[in-house]
Amino acid sequence: MKSEQLFELLGEMDEKYVEAAWKGKQRNPTHWIRWGAVAACLCLVCAGVFYRPDGETIGAPVPNPDGNVVREESPETVPPVHIVPYKEALTEPEEYTAEKGWMSAEEIGKLERDDGVQMGLCVPGFVTYAGGFYAGVEAEEGTLFAPAGDEVVFNSEYHRRVYSVMDRPDCIALYINGMEVYEKAFEVKFEIDGVIYAIACSPDMDADYSRGALVKTGDGFTVYTAVNRQDGAGEERAYLVNIQPLLGEHWPELFGDDQNYKEAWQIALPLGGNAVELPAQENPIAAGTVDPYEAVWGGCYTDSTGMMYVLLTQDTGENRELVFARNPGLNDENTVFLPADYTQAYLDQLLAELSQAMAAGEVPYVTTAARMDDRNCIEVTMTREDKTCVEKIRAMDPTGGAFRFVFSGEYATHEM
Amino acid sequence: MEDEQIVRLYWNRDEAAIPATAEKYGAYCTTVARNILGNSQDAEECVNDAYLQAWNAMPPHRPRMLSTFLGKLTRNLALNRYKHLTAEKRGGGEAAVVLEELAECVSGVDDIERELNRRELLGAINGFLRTLPDRKRNIFVLRYWYAHPVGDIASRYGMTPGAVSMTLNRLRSQLHGYLLERGFDL
């Protein structure tokens, strides 16, 4: 078959997918540009919300049966976690708003939008909320959810409506982007230096996260650091876990013809009521136990012709093979390798550190910071050229040269 | 105007059907055509041809979904025009890149026998799409149905173009594997 014939055939695909793709995630461009900077700042602020500037952890909120969020008791006197309503960041219209106060999982599973598109399934699951971990969503009357609670920004892409669960103050459920409640029924727990992590919630892993360094292997699963492609690694302190072997062993039916379970990669977050910041020595990159792929991977981007450019800190035949092995679809013909000074993991680490400094108000003139894959650097936009601020940021970069500064007061003011 | 009313205009042979269609779906159809052709003038002509085809098709046809019906007409017309322009060594747009990407999934050999399996193959493609999470499916459809530029998809989903390309790479590879498993060696 020729590619034109395949393209023609794809034109015959089920109309509901064609329509859904067009309607899904439509944004008013002007609107997006206007709010983009605000959202970016907000995300960075959110990254800092869960951690105090002094590095001590903050108690995570526990929703009670009334749908209110209260902070879990903690021996420390710490400020409550702030929840930023999603709509303050982006006023994208909601595709669905719950009208009933309480509804069962089954009811949510049957919801339809105005245009007849079926909503996602809703099943009991394991979810995290602000670093806390809540498992099981069961009640005598069936699985029940409280009225819609707060919407929180986890990253720039997903907003999640949080529901508390009737008769189960230790549980919550999430309704993601007004569309789906993600089921996480696979319990995997593991311990890293005294902190217990568990499988939680992983909406569309491929798009948002890339696999970081190998951390450990368990019975039926492998743990990697999670590198957030969108907003830097600092936003969620998380691990990525491949549970494919576990799924295959315990839930082989998921791999049937029509139920090809795609989410074998899961995010794991710290178990318990407190968000636990990982001590620096736990970072496998810092510790020198680096996955060979991550040790050379400097990021990737495409040009207007679709050619993929892969940046490598050491461009050897062996490393190229490693890239091809990890990224099916890339080959010699469609990939150009370029030299990189910094690995993506290193840049993400810097971005995380800078995000925290921004959230703590330590670098007041910085408006945005982003990883630029095509330039293999972190671009920092500042409203004024402040030497102290610049030096403070440069000090975060032991290798040197990874930050590039853009001073654009007028532009930033206009954007905000 | 509601879709049903517009369709009724076509069925009543009321010429107001065309401006009503243009008002509601003109931008949509133009985007589809321009993505493929990369040229506003050619795209505009395609859209006008699509209106004409819609006029000829209704009646007897009564589309279930007017938007995708018009989109499909426009897409086919744009693809035909793209082939014509390519033969004349003209034309830009995303089509060339999209087709190159899809070439990874096919042998490139024109085989009439395989044409007989078209319906089954389409079923398998829909089966594959069904297995995808909404977001990935939308990204796939935006690229391979709408021929949307990678950059546009990226800004729609707040992703980097690199992440979109990587997702598309994986999806093509998954599609290829999925079809191979079901005996469709394209």
XYZ file of C-alpha atoms in Angstrom, chain A residues 1-27 32 118 120 156-158 179-180 182 204-209 229-230 256-260 262-263 293 297 300-302 304-308 310 326-331 334 371 373, chain B residues 28 31 36 64-65 67-69 72 75 79 82-83 94 97-99 102-110 114-115 118 121-122 125-126 129-138 140-142 144-148 150 155-163 165-167 169-170 173-174 178 182 186:
142
model
C 0.000 0.000 0.000
C 1.119 3.560 -0.616
C 1.068 6.240 2.038
C -1.469 8.227 0.016
C -3.801 5.240 0.082
C -3.379 4.923 3.824
C -4.071 8.652 4.201
C -7.208 8.219 2.095
C -8.259 5.247 4.176
C -7.704 7.158 7.394
C -10.171 9.669 5.978
C -12.813 6.965 6.399
C -12.210 6.466 10.095
C -15.084 6.580 12.529
C -16.612 10.048 12.375
C -16.926 10.320 16.102
C -13.145 10.353 16.433
C -12.847 13.006 13.742
C -15.354 15.201 15.493
C -13.939 14.584 18.946
C -10.425 15.520 17.826
C -11.659 18.780 16.388
C -13.687 19.694 19.427
C -11.281 18.376 21.984
C -8.988 20.912 23.521
C -10.009 23.809 21.272
C -8.412 26.964 22.484
C -4.212 31.271 25.264
C -19.824 9.408 25.976
C -15.032 8.225 30.368
C -0.560 23.359 32.648
C -2.425 20.619 30.876
C -4.708 18.862 33.294
C -13.909 14.104 31.069
C -12.405 11.152 32.729
C -8.836 7.549 35.907
C -1.482 10.002 29.298
C 2.011 9.334 30.413
C 3.805 9.522 27.110
C 2.864 13.072 26.386
C 3.715 14.599 29.711
C 6.516 12.590 31.144
C 8.211 17.347 29.758
C 5.887 20.266 30.197
C -6.850 -8.995 24.927
C -7.575 -7.883 21.390
C -9.997 -5.148 22.250
C -8.704 -4.153 25.639
C -5.137 -3.464 24.890
C -1.936 1.129 27.152
C -1.126 2.632 30.483
C 20.260 6.479 27.964
C 19.886 12.160 26.179
C 14.684 16.366 20.974
C 12.695 18.606 18.677
C 11.408 18.642 15.119
C 8.891 22.174 9.940
C 9.611 19.218 7.675
C 9.050 16.754 10.494
C 12.699 15.807 10.754
C 13.546 14.792 14.304
C 18.003 14.349 18.848
C 14.069 3.373 23.241
C 12.132 5.290 20.586
C 10.567 2.984 18.046
C 9.862 4.969 14.909
C 13.144 6.847 14.925
C 15.762 5.691 12.489
C 14.308 10.544 9.970
C 13.568 24.287 28.935
C 15.060 21.710 23.628
C -13.537 24.364 9.404
C -8.572 24.677 7.691
C -3.190 19.704 3.181
C -25.315 11.759 10.220
C -22.819 14.449 11.120
C -19.349 18.726 9.966
C -17.408 15.559 9.267
C -19.347 14.949 6.070
C -14.420 14.503 4.417
C -10.258 16.398 2.575
C -5.902 15.366 -1.501
C -2.502 17.898 -3.866
C -1.738 14.938 -6.148
C 1.536 19.508 5.458
C 5.274 15.534 5.494
C 2.202 13.661 6.680
C 2.484 11.214 3.785
C 2.679 7.452 7.069
C 5.118 5.819 4.679
C 6.625 4.154 7.761
C 3.456 2.094 8.099
C 3.245 0.899 4.504
C 5.340 -0.918 1.934
C 4.845 1.740 -0.729
C 3.753 -0.887 -3.226
C 0.414 -0.436 -4.936
C -5.111 -5.700 -0.737
C -7.692 -3.173 -1.819
C -10.221 -2.234 2.687
C -8.543 -2.825 7.349
C -10.685 0.186 8.186
C -7.820 1.011 12.190
C -10.956 1.983 14.081
C -8.116 4.079 17.618
C -10.563 2.655 20.140
C -7.697 1.356 22.259
C -6.080 4.780 22.563
C -6.688 7.218 25.384
C -8.709 10.229 24.183
C -5.807 12.614 24.130
C -3.523 10.410 22.072
C -6.330 9.537 19.715
C -7.079 13.219 19.204
C -3.338 11.102 15.957
C -6.545 12.233 14.268
C -5.491 15.877 14.157
C -3.544 12.104 10.057
C -7.092 13.163 9.375
C -6.792 16.939 9.539
C -3.096 17.088 8.539
C -2.646 19.645 11.314
C 2.783 19.515 14.586
C 0.018 24.584 21.141
C -3.442 23.060 21.360
C -2.282 20.610 23.974
C 0.303 22.750 25.714
C 3.061 20.377 24.626
C 6.381 20.944 22.944
C 6.519 20.083 19.219
C 9.155 17.494 20.099
C 6.768 15.777 22.499
C 6.394 14.279 17.251
C 7.512 11.673 19.732
C 3.906 10.777 20.541
C 6.169 8.385 16.264
C 5.031 5.971 18.916
C 4.726 2.405 15.400
C 1.856 1.071 17.529
C -1.389 -3.502 15.694
C -3.998 -8.731 12.670
C 0.511 -2.960 4.323
